[in-house]
Structure formats: structure tokens, C-alpha cells
C-alpha angles and dihedrals in degrees: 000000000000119000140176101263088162098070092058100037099049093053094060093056090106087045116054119104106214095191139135117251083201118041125081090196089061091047083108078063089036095057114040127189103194089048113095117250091221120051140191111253107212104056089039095051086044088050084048095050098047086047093057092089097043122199091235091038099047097044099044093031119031098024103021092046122002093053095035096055087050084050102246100124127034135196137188085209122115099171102056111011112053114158089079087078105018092249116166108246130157084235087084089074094054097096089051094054102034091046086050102042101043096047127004090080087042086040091057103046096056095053080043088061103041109038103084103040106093085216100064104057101113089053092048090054089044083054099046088054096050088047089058091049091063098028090058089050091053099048088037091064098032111024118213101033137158100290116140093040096026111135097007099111084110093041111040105007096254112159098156114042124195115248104244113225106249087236096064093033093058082053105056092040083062099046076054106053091038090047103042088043093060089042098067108114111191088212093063126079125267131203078272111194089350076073099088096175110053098001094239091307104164096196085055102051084047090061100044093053088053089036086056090046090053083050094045091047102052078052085076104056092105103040099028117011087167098054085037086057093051096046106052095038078061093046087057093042088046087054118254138212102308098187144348095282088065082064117132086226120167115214127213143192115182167211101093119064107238083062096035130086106266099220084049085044086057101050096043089054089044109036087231090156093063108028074056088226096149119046139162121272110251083212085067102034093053089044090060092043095047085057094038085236110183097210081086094086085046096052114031137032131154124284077248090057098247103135100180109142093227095059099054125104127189118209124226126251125251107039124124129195098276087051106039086059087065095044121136098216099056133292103220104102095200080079091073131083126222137171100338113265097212106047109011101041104038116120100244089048113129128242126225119219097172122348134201097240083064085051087055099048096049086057096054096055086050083056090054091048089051087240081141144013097248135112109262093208096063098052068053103058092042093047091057089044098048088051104044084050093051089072088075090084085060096055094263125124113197107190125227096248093058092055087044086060097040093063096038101057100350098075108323119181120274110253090212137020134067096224085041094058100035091046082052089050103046094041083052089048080054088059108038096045092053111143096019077081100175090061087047088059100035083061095039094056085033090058106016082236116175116022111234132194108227132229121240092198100175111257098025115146093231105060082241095307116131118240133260099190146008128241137258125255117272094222084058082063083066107024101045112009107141093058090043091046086056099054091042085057094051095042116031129266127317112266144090095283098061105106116216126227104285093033095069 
């Protein structure tokens, strides 16, 4: 549904603070005289939401690196986007530092506002759980990352914060969910209307803090079964998403690009549609078509629009400029199809920050692991459902009858067999998470689904080995290296084969 975010976003221009929650040489940014020390909540929380997915963050490290490792995306490009072929590039901190920069500080000085004042404490839990919605990205892709002192330059002075371990920091994301779950009063005020995700819908909010525990606990199976177990036991019994319309799905409107989506933003500053620098994986388009998936028609096309499955082609990672020429199966990339131009990348296209049919997935595993008592093929079946009808906010409508089939001969549940069923679950959270692509690659790494054949491109910083983890940015070895020495000392060094926390 379309609404006027200009209106909310424009009016907290005097009042961002575009800061750095972790460099000492921008605390002149950090610290603005002409801002005002006390600041309106509600533009600025609107302004924070439609940030989340950030235009830099997205494109370098969702899209350039995250779905390109798990072999969604694909690129011929060596000197941008290098997670097609594990090189070693400083890109792969952007999301660190633009994450960081554009709200940790903004991040901080709505919960400062808000926390005392007995009337806002709707709006300060809504606040602690989309904190914990950036700050797990972060650590997810990092590992130990600023977390306790992140964004309060302004506030406490704080220049150089100390990196958290991940360990700690998935404690207390969880404290928080659980606690600012149980905090919501329906007599108190909400964002109200600034709220572009649920409207101020307290029920909502209440389901997406238990539906990103569940998340957060299953985390956990490889480090911690016993604390997964007991998390997301508590997330069920919390109430999670119960449909599509419980999504935390940000809206946009376009064309600028605080409105805009910011992958469509992307594409639309970069031509990426027509120099053909961003392509689907033929690992995952073949995956789909093996399976006759109809999503097909709903995320890819053509550069030219035509989205018929039949004409799509996926290209294969690992190819540069100099190869792809060669290439047997055609070196023309405008061949290949990438994000579809008519419905995904549109300006105005949605993103999805967590969606039911994930809920549902993840229920279904709980169900395997006789977390519960329930039939792990119907959270299945829901989960497929949920995300074939989901399509409908990008202009796509699968029939029932599709999905039917789909299940049925497509890729229907295993009857028996723990690995068979979880293999079925985790290659369907592949699918349905496809362009939230640092949730793609967290559960990939998390579950080892699906099993993917990596690329040796000469020169890659991985001996062909895909990575677990990004790296850190190269200004935080100046600006804050004591504190990042430290956490490279706790958790291992500082490239893409360090595993984080939950990743052991």
C-alpha cells in the first residue's frame, strides 16, 4: 500500500545525524552544533526504518557479496563485485561502515528520547526490537562487532567502541526481544502513522520481536542446541507471524532515493540492467527450473522484460570478462536474466525484512527436531504457500493450483528422514529468502542448505573455499585499533575464513 514517506522523511533532514558509531577522525560529524539535542521521534524513526536497507549496503553487501556466495546472483565483474569469486576487497566492509554511520548514532538518540518518558513505551520497545533487527545483520556478517557503546559518540562521548563478543551480543538481542515484547501497553501511545511497517499495530510489533527470536534461536543449532531449543520454544509460545500480513515489509514510493528501493535504487544509478553487472546464478536458476518453481516468472526476466520461464538463463559463477568471452553457452550477457525488471526492481518494489513463509520454515524445523508436537509438513506447506502468495506485493499472482503442484511433484516434503527434511527446509529458506540475501547466507552457513559447488577463480582470497564471514573496514584499523585488535584476538583474523560464533 502506497503512502506518503515523504512527508516523514523530509521532515527529519535538520535532524539526521550522519555520523560513525565507530571512528574517533568523523567525531566533528559525529557531534553537530547546528543539530538539535533534542529530536522529534517519529520522523526520525520513519527516516531509520526506510534506512535499514540502505542503497550502499544493500548493493556491495547483500547483493555484491551475501547472494552471490550462496550462488544466487552471479557477475562477470572483478573490480566491484567480488563475492562472485571470494576476492579480497575493501567493499566487503561497506555494510559495516554504512550500517554504522547512517544509524547507530540516529539509532541511539531516538531510544535516548524516549526511554524515560512513561508515554512513550510502546515507541521505546518498538525501538529495542528494530535495533536488534540491524544490529544481528551486522554480527551475523561480522561477528564480534560495536554493540554496547555503538552510536553514542553524541551521547556519552564514546569515539572508539569496544567490539562486543557475538556471544554476548546474541544474549543480550534476545533479553531485548523477550523484554521489550512483554513492555508494550495498549494504553500508551505508538509511532503511530511514522511507523511505516506495522502502523503502530501493537499485536504486530509483538509478533515480529518473538518471530526474530525464533530466528535468533535457531541461530544457535550448531554452537548451543540446548539454548536454540529453549528459545525458540519461548518465541512459539511468545506468538509468532501468523500470516503475510504480520511481514515486516518496508514500502516504497520512489524516485528519490530515500523513498526508493534501494536494490532498484541501485540498478537505476548504475545501469546495472543494461552493462548486465548483476545476473542470476545458474546454481539457483537451475535449482527453480529443476523443480518447475513458479517464482521464476516473479524473480527473474530478461534485461529485455520477458519473464517466461523458458527463456531465462542463469550464468554461471565464477567467470570474468576474459572467460566469459569464451564461454560455451553464449557470451552476450543480455541473454541472461537477472532481478526482473518489471515487478522486482521497480522503484516502488517492496523490500522484505522478515517474511512469514521464514516463520514458517523455521517451524517446521522446530517440528523435525521435536521441539514441538506438530507436523512438520504442514508449517511446510504453509511456508511454500505463504511465499508463492507473497509475490503478489511485486505484482505477481501464483494460483493455487501452481503452488498445489508445486508441492505435490515440484518439491513435496519427505515423508521420513531427519537430513531429508531438514535438507528440503533449508533449500526452500534459499528460495524463499531470495533477495534478503544476508539472511540467505546467515542460514546457509547456519544449515549447510543447500549444498553448493564452489568456485577456484585464480587470485581469490579463499583457496576456493566459500566464505563464512566478511571483513572488517580498513579505516577501523586507524581510527579504533585497540578495540579491533582485541576482537581479532578473541575471534580469529580478520578474513573471510574466520568463522563467527554460531558458525563453529
Amino acid at each position: 500500500m502506497k503512502r506518503n514517506l515523504l512527508k516523514y522523511i523530509t521532515v527529519t533532514g535538520a535532524f539526521l545525524f550522519t555520523s560513525v558509531a565507530c571512528t574517533k577522525n568523523l567525531e566533528q560529524i559525529n557531534v553537530n552544533p547546528n543539530a538539535p539535542s533534542n529530536v522529534a521521534p517519529e520522523p526520525l524513526f520513519t527516516t531509520i526504518q526506510m534506512w535499514t536497507p540502505g542503497q550502499e549496503s544493500v548493493r556491495r553487501g547483500s547483493i555484491g557479496f551475501c547472494m552471490m556466495f550462496v550462488q544466487q546472483t552471479a557477475s562477470t565483474k572483478t573490480d566491484d563485485l567480488q563475492g562472485d569469486k571470494y576476492l579480497q576487497s575493501d567493499n566487503a566492509s561497506t555494510f559495516f561502515s554504512t550500517e554504522y554511520s547512517a544509524l547507530a548514532r540516529n539509532i541511539e538518540a531516538v531510544m535516548t528520547s524516549v526511554k524515560t518518558d512513561p508515554a512513550s513505551v510502546n515507541k521505546y520497545a518498538a525501538m529495542r526490537i528494530w535495533r536488534v533487527l540491524i544490529m544481528h545483520q551486522l554480527t551475523d556478517l561480522y561477528g564480534d562487532v560495536p554493540y554496547t557503546q555503538a552510536g553514542k559518540g553524541f551521547t556519552e562521548n564514546i569515539y572508539s567502541p569496544v567490539y562486543d563478543k557475538q556471544q554476548t551480543i546474541y544474549t543480550d538481542m534476545l533479553k531485548e526481544l523477550d523484554e521489550a515484547a512483554a513492555s508494550f501497553d495498549d494504553s500508551k501511545a505508538t509511532f503511530g502513522a511514522a511507523d511505516v511497517v506495522y502502523q503502530g499495530k501493537i499485536p504486530q510489533w509483538k509478533r515480529l520481536a518473538y518471530s526474530l527470536m525464533l530466528r535468533l534461536g535457531m541461530r544457535l543449532t550448531k554452537v548451543d542446541i540446548a539454548a536454540a531449543e529453549t528459545w525458540v520454544k519461548k518465541a512459539i509460545a511468545g506468538g509468532v507471524m501468523q500470516g503475510n500480513s504480520d511481514m515486516c515489509t518496508l514500502p516504497h514510493e520512489g524516485p528519490n532515493q530515500d523513498q526508493s528501493n534501494p536494490i532498484s535504487y541501485s540498478f537505476f544509478k548504475f545501469n546495472l540492467v543494461q552493462l548486465g553487472d548483476i545476473k542470476i546464478s545458474k546454481t539457483f536458476l537451475d535449482f527453480l527450473k529443476q523443480t518447475n518453481d513458479p517464482r521464476i516468472a516473479a524473480y527473474m526476466s530478461l534485461p529485455s522484460g520477458n519473464s517466461t520461464p523458458a527463456s531465462q538463463k542463469g550464468l554461471p559463477n565464477g567467470l570474468d570478462a576474459n572467460s566469459f568471452a569464451t564461454y560455451p553457452g553464449g557470451n552476450d550477457l543480455s541473454t541472461y536474466s537477472t532481478f526482473n525488471v518489471n515487478k522486482i526492481l521497480p522503484l516502488a518494489a517492496p523490500s522484505f525484512m522478515q517474511s512469514y513463509a521464514e516463520v514458517e520454515l523455521m517451524l517446521a524445523e522446530a517440528a523435525v527436531r521435536h521441539w514441538t508436537g506438530d507436523d512438520p509438513g504442514t508449517h511446510y506447506t504453509k511456508a511454500v504457500t505463504a511465499s508463492m502468495q507473497q509475490q503478489t506485493l511485486y505484482g505477481v499472482t501464483i494460483d493455487n493450483a501452481a503452488t498445489q503442484a508445486y508441492l505435490q511433484t515440484g518439491k513435496p516434503f519427505p515423508a521420513i528422514g531427519t537430513d531429508a527434511q531438514l535438507k528440503v527446509i533449508n533449500e526452500q529458506y534459499w528460495v524463499a529468502t531470495f533477495m534478503n540475501g544476508i539472511e540467505s547466507y546467515a542460514n546457509w552457513r547456519r544449515s549447510g542448505y543447500p549444498v553448493l559447488t564452489p568456485v577456484n577463480y585464480p587470485g581469490n582470497a579463499t583457496s576456493g573455499v566459500i566464505p563464512r564471514r566478511l571483513t572488517y573496514p580498513i579505516g577501523e584499523y586507524t581510527s579504533n585499533s585497540k578495540n579491533l585488535k582485541d576482537a581479532i584476538s578473541r575471534q580469529g583474523a580478520d578474513n573471510y575464513l574466520t568463522r563467527v560464533w554460531w558458525d563453529k
